[in-house]
mmCIF file of N, CA and C in Angstrom:
data_model
loop_
_atom_site.group_PDB
_atom_site.id
_atom_site.type_symbol
_atom_site.label_atom_id
_atom_site.label_comp_id
_atom_site.label_asym_id
_atom_site.label_seq_id
_atom_site.Cartn_x
_atom_site.Cartn_y
_atom_site.Cartn_z
ATOM 1 N N MET A 1 0.855 -1.183 -0.038
ATOM 2 C CA MET A 1 0.000 -0.041 -0.001
ATOM 3 C C MET A 1 0.943 1.214 0.019
ATOM 4 N N ARG A 2 0.640 2.181 -0.905
ATOM 5 C CA ARG A 2 1.503 3.319 -0.988
ATOM 6 C C ARG A 2 0.923 4.503 -0.182
ATOM 7 N N GLU A 3 1.853 5.415 0.074
ATOM 8 C CA GLU A 3 1.466 6.583 0.836
ATOM 9 C C GLU A 3 0.990 7.661 -0.170
ATOM 10 N N LEU A 4 -0.114 8.386 0.273
ATOM 11 C CA LEU A 4 -0.624 9.440 -0.619
ATOM 12 C C LEU A 4 0.189 10.714 -0.455
ATOM 13 N N THR A 5 0.185 11.384 -1.563
ATOM 14 C CA THR A 5 0.877 12.751 -1.541
ATOM 15 C C THR A 5 -0.141 13.789 -1.147
ATOM 16 N N CYS A 6 0.365 14.929 -0.779
ATOM 17 C CA CYS A 6 -0.513 16.078 -0.349
ATOM 18 C C CYS A 6 -1.503 16.427 -1.416
ATOM 19 N N LEU A 7 -1.143 16.438 -2.678
ATOM 20 C CA LEU A 7 -1.970 16.794 -3.703
ATOM 21 C C LEU A 7 -3.132 15.727 -3.871
ATOM 22 N N GLU A 8 -2.815 14.535 -3.739
ATOM 23 C CA GLU A 8 -3.905 13.485 -3.787
ATOM 24 C C GLU A 8 -4.869 13.564 -2.613
ATOM 25 N N ILE A 9 -4.375 13.922 -1.455
ATOM 26 C CA ILE A 9 -5.217 14.082 -0.298
ATOM 27 C C ILE A 9 -6.227 15.231 -0.463
ATOM 28 N N THR A 10 -5.700 16.380 -0.962
ATOM 29 C CA THR A 10 -6.568 17.495 -1.064
ATOM 30 C C THR A 10 -7.557 17.397 -2.243
ATOM 31 N N SER A 11 -7.304 16.490 -3.237
ATOM 32 C CA SER A 11 -8.203 16.414 -4.375
ATOM 33 C C SER A 11 -9.387 15.407 -4.009
ATOM 34 N N VAL A 12 -9.305 14.798 -2.927
ATOM 35 C CA VAL A 12 -10.425 13.856 -2.552
ATOM 36 C C VAL A 12 -11.460 14.624 -1.878
ATOM 37 N N SER A 13 -12.727 14.479 -2.317
ATOM 38 C CA SER A 13 -13.896 15.178 -1.650
ATOM 39 C C SER A 13 -14.016 14.651 -0.184
ATOM 40 N N GLY A 14 -14.021 15.633 0.715
ATOM 41 C CA GLY A 14 -14.195 15.335 2.127
ATOM 42 C C GLY A 14 -12.883 14.945 2.815
ATOM 43 N N ALA A 15 -11.737 15.137 2.106
ATOM 44 C CA ALA A 15 -10.456 14.762 2.750
ATOM 45 C C ALA A 15 -10.015 15.755 3.789
ATOM 46 N N TYR A 16 -10.168 17.044 3.590
ATOM 47 C CA TYR A 16 -9.837 18.106 4.484
ATOM 48 C C TYR A 16 -8.369 18.084 4.765
ATOM 49 N N GLY A 17 -7.532 18.382 3.722
ATOM 50 C CA GLY A 17 -6.087 18.305 3.908
ATOM 51 C C GLY A 17 -5.285 19.500 3.718
ATOM 52 N N ASP A 18 -5.788 20.608 3.059
ATOM 53 C CA ASP A 18 -4.865 21.668 2.655
ATOM 54 C C ASP A 18 -4.795 22.770 3.642
ATOM 55 N N ASN A 19 -5.878 23.332 4.061
ATOM 56 C CA ASN A 19 -5.866 24.577 4.893
ATOM 57 C C ASN A 19 -6.976 24.456 5.902
ATOM 58 N N MET A 20 -6.619 24.674 7.165
ATOM 59 C CA MET A 20 -7.504 24.457 8.311
ATOM 60 C C MET A 20 -8.769 25.403 8.267
ATOM 61 N N LEU A 21 -8.571 26.642 7.952
ATOM 62 C CA LEU A 21 -9.682 27.564 7.889
ATOM 63 C C LEU A 21 -10.611 27.191 6.712
ATOM 64 N N ALA A 22 -9.970 26.911 5.526
ATOM 65 C CA ALA A 22 -10.844 26.507 4.447
ATOM 66 C C ALA A 22 -11.553 25.231 4.724
ATOM 67 N N ASN A 23 -10.936 24.356 5.475
ATOM 68 C CA ASN A 23 -11.600 23.072 5.822
ATOM 69 C C ASN A 23 -12.841 23.279 6.787
ATOM 70 N N ILE A 24 -12.601 24.217 7.725
ATOM 71 C CA ILE A 24 -13.735 24.506 8.659
ATOM 72 C C ILE A 24 -14.846 25.221 7.881
ATOM 73 N N GLY A 25 -14.562 26.169 6.977
ATOM 74 C CA GLY A 25 -15.533 26.759 6.156
ATOM 75 C C GLY A 25 -16.229 25.779 5.309
ATOM 76 N N GLU A 26 -15.527 24.802 4.749
ATOM 77 C CA GLU A 26 -16.208 23.825 3.858
ATOM 78 C C GLU A 26 -17.122 22.962 4.662
ATOM 79 N N ALA A 27 -16.686 22.522 5.948
ATOM 80 C CA ALA A 27 -17.535 21.719 6.770
ATOM 81 C C ALA A 27 -18.804 22.482 7.203
ATOM 82 N N ILE A 28 -18.635 23.701 7.559
ATOM 83 C CA ILE A 28 -19.779 24.493 7.962
ATOM 84 C C ILE A 28 -20.765 24.707 6.776
ATOM 85 N N GLY A 29 -20.235 25.005 5.621
ATOM 86 C CA GLY A 29 -21.046 25.101 4.410
ATOM 87 C C GLY A 29 -21.784 23.817 4.063
ATOM 88 N N CYS A 30 -21.081 22.735 4.181
ATOM 89 C CA CYS A 30 -21.738 21.402 3.917
ATOM 90 C C CYS A 30 -22.822 21.143 4.966
ATOM 91 N N ALA A 31 -22.528 21.410 6.232
ATOM 92 C CA ALA A 31 -23.553 21.246 7.304
ATOM 93 C C ALA A 31 -24.815 22.076 7.076
ATOM 94 N N ILE A 32 -24.629 23.372 6.644
ATOM 95 C CA ILE A 32 -25.750 24.217 6.387
ATOM 96 C C ILE A 32 -26.584 23.698 5.178
ATOM 97 N N LEU A 33 -25.889 23.359 4.152
ATOM 98 C CA LEU A 33 -26.538 22.915 2.949
ATOM 99 C C LEU A 33 -27.275 21.558 3.234
ATOM 100 N N GLY A 34 -26.626 20.669 3.956
ATOM 101 C CA GLY A 34 -27.210 19.406 4.315
ATOM 102 C C GLY A 34 -28.482 19.615 5.243
ATOM 103 N N ALA A 35 -28.310 20.520 6.228
ATOM 104 C CA ALA A 35 -29.449 20.774 7.090
ATOM 105 C C ALA A 35 -30.737 21.300 6.370
ATOM 106 N N VAL A 36 -30.435 22.212 5.428
ATOM 107 C CA VAL A 36 -31.589 22.820 4.743
ATOM 108 C C VAL A 36 -32.213 21.820 3.791
ATOM 109 N N GLY A 37 -31.325 21.171 2.997
ATOM 110 C CA GLY A 37 -31.810 20.141 2.066
ATOM 111 C C GLY A 37 -32.514 18.944 2.761
ATOM 112 N N GLY A 38 -31.894 18.505 3.835
ATOM 113 C CA GLY A 38 -32.502 17.368 4.614
ATOM 114 C C GLY A 38 -33.797 17.777 5.214
ATOM 115 N N SER A 39 -33.915 18.897 5.814
ATOM 116 C CA SER A 39 -35.216 19.321 6.458
ATOM 117 C C SER A 39 -36.294 19.524 5.400
ATOM 118 N N TRP A 40 -35.973 20.033 4.284
ATOM 119 C CA TRP A 40 -36.906 20.303 3.231
ATOM 120 C C TRP A 40 -37.420 18.983 2.659
ATOM 121 N N THR A 41 -36.541 18.082 2.286
ATOM 122 C CA THR A 41 -36.951 16.841 1.661
ATOM 123 C C THR A 41 -37.741 15.901 2.588
ATOM 124 N N VAL A 42 -37.101 15.781 3.836
ATOM 125 C CA VAL A 42 -37.836 14.810 4.813
ATOM 126 C C VAL A 42 -39.163 15.438 5.240
ATOM 127 N N ALA A 43 -39.279 16.756 5.309
ATOM 128 C CA ALA A 43 -40.565 17.380 5.745
ATOM 129 C C ALA A 43 -41.569 17.148 4.653
ATOM 130 N N ILE A 44 -41.255 17.221 3.360
ATOM 131 C CA ILE A 44 -42.250 16.896 2.332
ATOM 132 C C ILE A 44 -42.652 15.455 2.363
ATOM 133 N N LEU A 45 -41.623 14.592 2.543
ATOM 134 C CA LEU A 45 -41.979 13.156 2.650
ATOM 135 C C LEU A 45 -42.827 12.842 3.936
ATOM 136 N N GLY A 46 -42.564 13.543 5.021
ATOM 137 C CA GLY A 46 -43.333 13.279 6.205
ATOM 138 C C GLY A 46 -44.716 13.837 6.114
ATOM 139 N N GLY A 47 -44.979 14.926 5.370
ATOM 140 C CA GLY A 47 -46.289 15.426 5.129
ATOM 141 C C GLY A 47 -47.141 14.577 4.197
ATOM 142 N N ARG A 48 -46.432 13.865 3.345
ATOM 143 C CA ARG A 48 -47.103 12.963 2.325
ATOM 144 C C ARG A 48 -47.620 11.685 3.031
ATOM 145 N N GLY A 49 -47.069 11.375 4.153
ATOM 146 C CA GLY A 49 -47.492 10.086 4.744
ATOM 147 C C GLY A 49 -48.733 10.035 5.438
ATOM 148 N N SER A 50 -49.625 11.032 5.324
ATOM 149 C CA SER A 50 -50.849 11.039 6.031
ATOM 150 C C SER A 50 -51.954 10.446 5.118
ATOM 151 N N HIS A 51 -53.025 9.987 5.776
ATOM 152 C CA HIS A 51 -54.186 9.513 5.051
ATOM 153 C C HIS A 51 -55.341 10.534 5.205
ATOM 154 N N ASN A 52 -56.484 10.203 4.609
ATOM 155 C CA ASN A 52 -57.590 11.109 4.751
ATOM 156 C C ASN A 52 -58.145 11.236 6.159
ATOM 157 N N TRP A 53 -58.204 10.169 6.937
ATOM 158 C CA TRP A 53 -58.636 10.169 8.246
ATOM 159 C C TRP A 53 -57.747 9.318 9.193
ATOM 160 N N ASP A 54 -57.412 9.819 10.380
ATOM 161 C CA ASP A 54 -56.603 8.967 11.262
ATOM 162 C C ASP A 54 -57.520 8.294 12.262
ATOM 163 N N LEU A 55 -56.845 7.673 13.233
ATOM 164 C CA LEU A 55 -57.562 6.791 14.191
ATOM 165 C C LEU A 55 -58.660 7.501 14.966
ATOM 166 N N ILE A 56 -58.407 8.654 15.440
ATOM 167 C CA ILE A 56 -59.476 9.308 16.293
ATOM 168 C C ILE A 56 -60.528 10.115 15.529
ATOM 169 N N GLY A 57 -60.523 9.991 14.206
ATOM 170 C CA GLY A 57 -61.608 10.646 13.441
ATOM 171 C C GLY A 57 -61.314 12.017 12.953
ATOM 172 N N ILE A 58 -60.213 12.615 13.318
ATOM 173 C CA ILE A 58 -59.870 13.928 12.903
ATOM 174 C C ILE A 58 -59.190 13.849 11.618
ATOM 175 N N GLY A 59 -59.323 14.785 10.671
ATOM 176 C CA GLY A 59 -58.802 14.776 9.400
ATOM 177 C C GLY A 59 -57.216 14.555 9.402
ATOM 178 N N GLY A 60 -56.683 14.064 8.308
ATOM 179 C CA GLY A 60 -55.287 13.750 8.237
ATOM 180 C C GLY A 60 -54.394 15.016 8.303
ATOM 181 N N GLY A 61 -54.944 16.180 8.447
ATOM 182 C CA GLY A 61 -54.129 17.386 8.491
ATOM 183 C C GLY A 61 -53.179 17.366 9.697
ATOM 184 N N ILE A 62 -53.755 16.872 10.841
ATOM 185 C CA ILE A 62 -52.850 16.891 12.027
ATOM 186 C C ILE A 62 -51.789 15.903 11.822
ATOM 187 N N THR A 63 -52.027 14.743 11.223
ATOM 188 C CA THR A 63 -51.023 13.771 10.955
ATOM 189 C C THR A 63 -49.923 14.316 9.996
ATOM 190 N N ALA A 64 -50.400 15.043 8.936
ATOM 191 C CA ALA A 64 -49.449 15.589 8.082
ATOM 192 C C ALA A 64 -48.611 16.698 8.720
ATOM 193 N N LEU A 65 -49.238 17.473 9.555
ATOM 194 C CA LEU A 65 -48.495 18.519 10.293
ATOM 195 C C LEU A 65 -47.363 17.922 11.170
ATOM 196 N N VAL A 66 -47.761 16.936 11.916
ATOM 197 C CA VAL A 66 -46.826 16.358 12.816
ATOM 198 C C VAL A 66 -45.696 15.661 11.974
ATOM 199 N N GLY A 67 -46.082 15.055 10.932
ATOM 200 C CA GLY A 67 -45.038 14.438 10.024
ATOM 201 C C GLY A 67 -44.077 15.412 9.400
ATOM 202 N N MET A 68 -44.675 16.518 9.054
ATOM 203 C CA MET A 68 -43.815 17.644 8.452
ATOM 204 C C MET A 68 -42.834 18.209 9.455
ATOM 205 N N ILE A 69 -43.413 18.469 10.609
ATOM 206 C CA ILE A 69 -42.475 19.094 11.716
ATOM 207 C C ILE A 69 -41.441 18.163 12.157
ATOM 208 N N GLY A 70 -41.902 16.911 12.404
ATOM 209 C CA GLY A 70 -40.904 15.914 12.815
ATOM 210 C C GLY A 70 -39.918 15.537 11.749
ATOM 211 N N GLY A 71 -40.376 15.543 10.469
ATOM 212 C CA GLY A 71 -39.442 15.313 9.396
ATOM 213 C C GLY A 71 -38.448 16.417 9.187
ATOM 214 N N ALA A 72 -38.859 17.609 9.354
ATOM 215 C CA ALA A 72 -37.987 18.747 9.233
ATOM 216 C C ALA A 72 -36.935 18.737 10.330
ATOM 217 N N VAL A 73 -37.282 18.427 11.491
ATOM 218 C CA VAL A 73 -36.258 18.336 12.614
ATOM 219 C C VAL A 73 -35.230 17.169 12.300
ATOM 220 N N VAL A 74 -35.781 15.978 12.038
ATOM 221 C CA VAL A 74 -34.923 14.878 11.829
ATOM 222 C C VAL A 74 -34.088 15.056 10.558
ATOM 223 N N GLY A 75 -34.649 15.557 9.529
ATOM 224 C CA GLY A 75 -33.845 15.815 8.255
ATOM 225 C C GLY A 75 -32.758 16.825 8.480
ATOM 226 N N ALA A 76 -33.030 17.887 9.261
ATOM 227 C CA ALA A 76 -31.976 18.923 9.495
ATOM 228 C C ALA A 76 -30.887 18.290 10.326
ATOM 229 N N VAL A 77 -31.163 17.588 11.327
ATOM 230 C CA VAL A 77 -30.073 16.985 12.163
ATOM 231 C C VAL A 77 -29.294 15.983 11.351
ATOM 232 N N ALA A 78 -29.980 15.115 10.621
ATOM 233 C CA ALA A 78 -29.231 14.047 9.817
ATOM 234 C C ALA A 78 -28.428 14.730 8.725
ATOM 235 N N GLY A 79 -28.954 15.666 8.070
ATOM 236 C CA GLY A 79 -28.190 16.387 6.939
ATOM 237 C C GLY A 79 -26.965 17.176 7.557
ATOM 238 N N ALA A 80 -27.207 17.863 8.697
ATOM 239 C CA ALA A 80 -26.011 18.659 9.301
ATOM 240 C C ALA A 80 -24.930 17.666 9.777
ATOM 241 N N VAL A 81 -25.278 16.477 10.211
ATOM 242 C CA VAL A 81 -24.292 15.527 10.689
ATOM 243 C C VAL A 81 -23.583 14.763 9.586
ATOM 244 N N TYR A 82 -24.361 14.357 8.582
ATOM 245 C CA TYR A 82 -23.825 13.513 7.567
ATOM 246 C C TYR A 82 -23.037 14.233 6.534
ATOM 247 N N THR A 83 -23.447 15.371 6.014
ATOM 248 C CA THR A 83 -22.823 16.059 4.860
ATOM 249 C C THR A 83 -21.369 16.512 5.117
ATOM 250 N N PRO A 84 -20.959 16.985 6.232
ATOM 251 C CA PRO A 84 -19.518 17.275 6.491
ATOM 252 C C PRO A 84 -18.520 16.125 6.205
ATOM 253 N N TYR A 85 -19.060 14.886 6.420
ATOM 254 C CA TYR A 85 -18.163 13.766 6.164
ATOM 255 C C TYR A 85 -18.100 13.537 4.600
ATOM 256 N N LEU A 86 -19.004 13.988 3.809
ATOM 257 C CA LEU A 86 -18.988 13.753 2.427
ATOM 258 C C LEU A 86 -18.050 14.732 1.709
ATOM 259 N N GLY A 87 -18.002 15.908 2.135
ATOM 260 C CA GLY A 87 -17.231 16.948 1.457
ATOM 261 C C GLY A 87 -18.150 17.782 0.462
ATOM 262 N N TRP A 88 -17.667 18.834 -0.032
ATOM 263 C CA TRP A 88 -18.430 19.825 -0.780
ATOM 264 C C TRP A 88 -18.919 19.250 -2.032
ATOM 265 N N ASP A 89 -18.086 18.642 -2.861
ATOM 266 C CA ASP A 89 -18.576 18.059 -4.168
ATOM 267 C C ASP A 89 -19.593 16.983 -4.000
ATOM 268 N N ALA A 90 -19.406 16.069 -3.101
ATOM 269 C CA ALA A 90 -20.365 15.037 -2.953
ATOM 270 C C ALA A 90 -21.679 15.487 -2.254
ATOM 271 N N THR A 91 -21.617 16.566 -1.478
ATOM 272 C CA THR A 91 -22.731 17.161 -0.909
ATOM 273 C C THR A 91 -23.636 17.874 -1.985
ATOM 274 N N LEU A 92 -22.984 18.548 -2.853
ATOM 275 C CA LEU A 92 -23.715 19.171 -4.052
ATOM 276 C C LEU A 92 -24.426 18.119 -4.845
ATOM 277 N N ALA A 93 -23.722 17.061 -5.135
ATOM 278 C CA ALA A 93 -24.325 16.002 -5.904
ATOM 279 C C ALA A 93 -25.530 15.278 -5.251
ATOM 280 N N LEU A 94 -25.348 15.115 -3.870
ATOM 281 C CA LEU A 94 -26.435 14.619 -3.103
ATOM 282 C C LEU A 94 -27.645 15.503 -3.098
ATOM 283 N N GLY A 95 -27.365 16.841 -2.918
ATOM 284 C CA GLY A 95 -28.363 17.837 -2.891
ATOM 285 C C GLY A 95 -29.195 17.850 -4.239
ATOM 286 N N GLU A 96 -28.419 17.751 -5.312
ATOM 287 C CA GLU A 96 -29.062 17.708 -6.672
ATOM 288 C C GLU A 96 -29.948 16.568 -6.792
ATOM 289 N N THR A 97 -29.457 15.399 -6.397
ATOM 290 C CA THR A 97 -30.260 14.191 -6.426
ATOM 291 C C THR A 97 -31.456 14.235 -5.609
ATOM 292 N N LEU A 98 -31.417 14.817 -4.384
ATOM 293 C CA LEU A 98 -32.624 14.949 -3.583
ATOM 294 C C LEU A 98 -33.644 15.826 -4.189
ATOM 295 N N ILE A 99 -33.191 17.018 -4.730
ATOM 296 C CA ILE A 99 -34.139 17.902 -5.419
ATOM 297 C C ILE A 99 -34.798 17.223 -6.615
ATOM 298 N N VAL A 100 -34.051 16.562 -7.371
ATOM 299 C CA VAL A 100 -34.683 15.904 -8.586
ATOM 300 C C VAL A 100 -35.648 14.804 -8.129
ATOM 301 N N ASP A 101 -35.348 14.040 -7.122
ATOM 302 C CA ASP A 101 -36.224 12.989 -6.654
ATOM 303 C C ASP A 101 -37.428 13.540 -6.098
ATOM 304 N N VAL A 102 -37.446 14.605 -5.331
ATOM 305 C CA VAL A 102 -38.646 15.176 -4.747
ATOM 306 C C VAL A 102 -39.451 15.849 -5.853
ATOM 307 N N MET A 103 -38.860 16.457 -6.806
ATOM 308 C CA MET A 103 -39.665 17.100 -7.912
ATOM 309 C C MET A 103 -40.299 16.019 -8.778
ATOM 310 N N LYS A 104 -39.730 14.841 -8.859
ATOM 311 C CA LYS A 104 -40.343 13.738 -9.651
ATOM 312 C C LYS A 104 -41.493 13.143 -8.886
ATOM 313 N N GLY A 105 -41.368 13.174 -7.522
ATOM 314 C CA GLY A 105 -42.398 12.609 -6.689
ATOM 315 C C GLY A 105 -42.088 11.116 -6.320
ATOM 316 N N LEU A 106 -42.817 10.603 -5.365
ATOM 317 C CA LEU A 106 -42.545 9.207 -4.989
ATOM 318 C C LEU A 106 -43.145 8.319 -6.016
ATOM 319 N N PRO A 107 -42.394 7.361 -6.446
ATOM 320 C CA PRO A 107 -42.897 6.400 -7.474
ATOM 321 C C PRO A 107 -44.024 5.556 -6.828
ATOM 322 N N GLY A 108 -45.061 5.503 -7.564
ATOM 323 C CA GLY A 108 -46.272 4.628 -7.096
ATOM 324 C C GLY A 108 -47.122 5.289 -6.044
ATOM 325 N N TYR A 109 -46.838 6.580 -5.705
ATOM 326 C CA TYR A 109 -47.609 7.260 -4.684
ATOM 327 C C TYR A 109 -48.840 7.928 -5.301
ATOM 328 N N GLN A 110 -50.034 7.709 -4.813
ATOM 329 C CA GLN A 110 -51.221 8.353 -5.297
ATOM 330 C C GLN A 110 -51.978 9.002 -4.160
ATOM 331 N N SER A 111 -52.320 10.250 -4.206
ATOM 332 C CA SER A 111 -52.978 10.901 -3.105
ATOM 333 C C SER A 111 -54.482 10.694 -3.129
#
């Protein structure tokens, strides 16, 4: 197994090898982008999980509201924790994939 050079380390997404301040800025930017994207997508998916009527006879709006709020919180935490490990390039690719998937909608889902 060979040892990596400094150039190879800095060219890997998420490697954090060249400059400490730039690395901290990249990690913070990834965390913010991941938190916003994660809360947005998981809130949409949480709101879609409701039916017309829930168990106690109240409309599914309460269920959708709870799903959206819970999904936003869980998605923000998960995105903020996960994306700094990916690095900036992979975070942008993940964000683009999430946006495209949400705009396409869930396959097989009918309201």
